[in-house]
C-alpha cells in the first residue's frame, strides 16, 4: 500500500483533521506501543499500520 492510499483511507474513515490528530497522538499497542506517525517514521509498512488502525478502531471489513 502506498502512503498516499494510506492517508486517503485515514481521511475517508476519520476526516482529515482527526486523522492527523489520531496519527500523532493515539498509541496503538499492535504497532509496538507507537503512534501511527511513529510507526511510519520507523519504517513500518503503511499496509501493516493500516491493519493495526483497522483493528484498534474496529473498522468494517469493507475498508480493510
Short mmCIF file of C-alpha atoms in Angstrom, two decimals:
data_model
loop_
_atom_site.label_atom_id
_atom_site.label_comp_id
_atom_site.label_asym_id
_atom_site.label_seq_id
_atom_site.Cartn_x
_atom_site.Cartn_y
_atom_site.Cartn_z
CA UNK A 1 0.00 0.00 0.00
CA UNK A 2 1.33 3.40 -0.94
CA UNK A 3 1.47 6.10 1.68
CA UNK A 4 -0.97 8.24 -0.33
CA UNK A 5 -3.52 5.40 -0.29
CA UNK A 6 -2.97 5.00 3.46
CA UNK A 7 -3.69 8.69 4.08
CA UNK A 8 -6.71 8.65 1.76
CA UNK A 9 -8.08 5.74 3.80
CA UNK A 10 -7.43 7.62 7.05
CA UNK A 11 -9.18 10.75 5.73
CA UNK A 12 -12.13 8.70 4.49
CA UNK A 13 -12.63 6.98 7.84
CA UNK A 14 -11.79 9.76 10.29
CA UNK A 15 -11.86 13.07 8.43
CA UNK A 16 -8.70 14.97 7.58
CA UNK A 17 -8.20 16.89 10.84
CA UNK A 18 -8.98 13.97 13.15
CA UNK A 19 -6.87 11.57 11.06
CA UNK A 20 -3.79 13.70 11.64
CA UNK A 21 -4.58 14.13 15.33
CA UNK A 22 -5.09 10.40 15.74
CA UNK A 23 -1.86 9.63 13.86
CA UNK A 24 0.09 11.98 16.08
CA UNK A 25 -1.40 11.20 19.49
CA UNK A 26 -3.04 7.76 19.65
CA UNK A 27 -0.70 4.96 20.74
CA UNK A 28 -1.53 1.57 19.21
CA UNK A 29 -0.22 -1.47 21.04
CA UNK A 30 -0.07 -3.56 17.85
CA UNK A 31 2.44 -1.07 16.48
CA UNK A 32 4.82 -1.69 19.35
CA UNK A 33 3.12 0.93 21.52
CA UNK A 34 3.81 3.61 18.93
CA UNK A 35 1.65 6.18 17.22
CA UNK A 36 0.84 5.91 13.53
CA UNK A 37 3.31 8.70 12.81
CA UNK A 38 5.98 6.99 14.91
CA UNK A 39 5.47 3.62 13.25
CA UNK A 40 5.62 5.12 9.76
CA UNK A 41 8.74 7.12 10.69
CA UNK A 42 10.34 3.91 11.98
CA UNK A 43 9.76 2.23 8.62
CA UNK A 44 6.72 0.09 9.37
CA UNK A 45 4.87 -0.61 6.11
CA UNK A 46 1.78 1.52 5.51
CA UNK A 47 -0.30 -1.63 4.96
CA UNK A 48 0.71 -3.00 8.37
CA UNK A 49 -0.07 0.34 10.01
CA UNK A 50 -3.46 0.47 8.27
CA UNK A 51 -4.32 -3.03 9.52
CA UNK A 52 -3.39 -2.00 13.06
CA UNK A 53 -5.60 1.10 12.78
CA UNK A 54 -8.48 -1.03 11.47
CA UNK A 55 -8.13 -3.43 14.39
CA UNK A 56 -7.72 -0.71 17.01
CA UNK A 57 -10.84 1.13 15.87
CA UNK A 58 -12.82 -1.95 14.83
CA UNK A 59 -13.36 -0.63 11.31
CA UNK A 60 -15.62 -2.62 8.98
CA UNK A 61 -14.17 -5.40 6.87
CA UNK A 62 -15.09 -3.48 3.72
CA UNK A 63 -12.40 -0.85 4.39
CA UNK A 64 -9.61 -3.17 5.46
#
